[in-house]
Amino acid sequence: MDDDGGVVKVPSSVITAINFDVLTAEDKEKIAALEINAPGQVISSDLGLPNLSSECSTCGSVDLYSCEGHFGVIKFPFGIFHPYFLSEIAEILNRICPGCKSILRELCTKGEKSMSRINKTSGCKYCAGRSMGWYPRMKFKVSSSSNDLSRRNVIIVDVNDKVPKKKGASGRELPADYWDFVPGDAQQDESCMKLNRRVLSPLQVVYMHIIPVWIMVPVRARI
């Protein structure tokens, strides 16, 4: 650099490309000044000003103009579904077999017998339907009419056929393993597990392993 006459010459360079990317979970943890584990930590002095101590614990600044704030991460036990994507999730679930995870297709064309479809199901009881017991189709949908706030905007799955209200009321009953594709959730209430319906928690939908990652919001967020 040349400092003649008080003029500083800055080296020139050429930008050849600009690359945009999304931070990974590991990247966020590295740059985070604090991991949020309790509600009160969102106003922690580690995250910058303003705060109760009037001083930033991370950079030591006492001036709002000198501290722009610092990055914090919140860790959740599982992914959080974006509410605007719930209908898309239900649509995907209705197009994929819950058992073999293949795309549902109507293999039985007009004029053919149902056995032609059964022979192409690769042994999946849900695809085979009635050939391997009574495994009726199911329908996933978004429920938003519940009076219970915790039940609003959740995904429910109904048996898409008539099921006897009482066990043994008719000769047609759901097999004992019909709902086995739904992962267990220890925190789920028994009222969510009716004979012909299941109310799915986000954790259960995630562990069904058929939902694309892009419909889930990041599990670590900037404060």
JSON list of C-alpha atoms in Angstrom, two decimals, residues 22 74 76 82 88 90-91 95 100 102 104 132 136 138 148 175-176 178 192 198 200 207 218 223:
[
{"chain": "A", "resi": 22, "resn": "VAL", "atom": "CA", "xyz": [-28.27, -22.61, 3.81]},
{"chain": "A", "resi": 74, "resn": "ILE", "atom": "CA", "xyz": [-33.18, -23.23, 19.88]},
{"chain": "A", "resi": 76, "resn": "PHE", "atom": "CA", "xyz": [-36.33, -28.91, 19.56]},
{"chain": "A", "resi": 82, "resn": "HIS", "atom": "CA", "xyz": [-44.80, -25.45, 8.81]},
{"chain": "A", "resi": 88, "resn": "GLU", "atom": "CA", "xyz": [-49.39, -30.75, 1.13]},
{"chain": "A", "resi": 90, "resn": "ALA", "atom": "CA", "xyz": [-51.77, -34.88, 3.71]},
{"chain": "A", "resi": 91, "resn": "GLU", "atom": "CA", "xyz": [-51.75, -34.92, -0.09]},
{"chain": "A", "resi": 95, "resn": "ARG", "atom": "CA", "xyz": [-50.53, -40.86, -2.66]},
{"chain": "A", "resi": 100, "resn": "CYS", "atom": "CA", "xyz": [-44.32, -50.44, 1.37]},
{"chain": "A", "resi": 102, "resn": "SER", "atom": "CA", "xyz": [-44.51, -47.00, -2.92]},
{"chain": "A", "resi": 104, "resn": "LEU", "atom": "CA", "xyz": [-50.25, -45.67, -5.04]},
{"chain": "A", "resi": 132, "resn": "MET", "atom": "CA", "xyz": [-54.52, -60.64, 2.54]},
{"chain": "A", "resi": 136, "resn": "PRO", "atom": "CA", "xyz": [-59.18, -51.05, 3.55]},
{"chain": "A", "resi": 138, "resn": "MET", "atom": "CA", "xyz": [-57.29, -44.92, 4.40]},
{"chain": "A", "resi": 148, "resn": "ASP", "atom": "CA", "xyz": [-59.03, -28.11, 21.65]},
{"chain": "A", "resi": 175, "resn": "PRO", "atom": "CA", "xyz": [-56.71, -56.69, 11.53]},
{"chain": "A", "resi": 176, "resn": "ALA", "atom": "CA", "xyz": [-54.79, -56.24, 14.77]},
{"chain": "A", "resi": 178, "resn": "TYR", "atom": "CA", "xyz": [-53.70, -52.50, 10.64]},
{"chain": "A", "resi": 192, "resn": "CYS", "atom": "CA", "xyz": [-56.19, -39.99, 19.55]},
{"chain": "A", "resi": 198, "resn": "ARG", "atom": "CA", "xyz": [-55.74, -41.94, 14.34]},
{"chain": "A", "resi": 200, "resn": "LEU", "atom": "CA", "xyz": [-51.05, -38.13, 14.20]},
{"chain": "A", "resi": 207, "resn": "TYR", "atom": "CA", "xyz": [-40.92, -41.30, 11.57]},
{"chain": "A", "resi": 218, "resn": "PRO", "atom": "CA", "xyz": [-35.47, -25.66, 10.42]},
{"chain": "A", "resi": 223, "resn": "ILE", "atom": "CA", "xyz": [-33.48, -15.28, 17.91]}
]
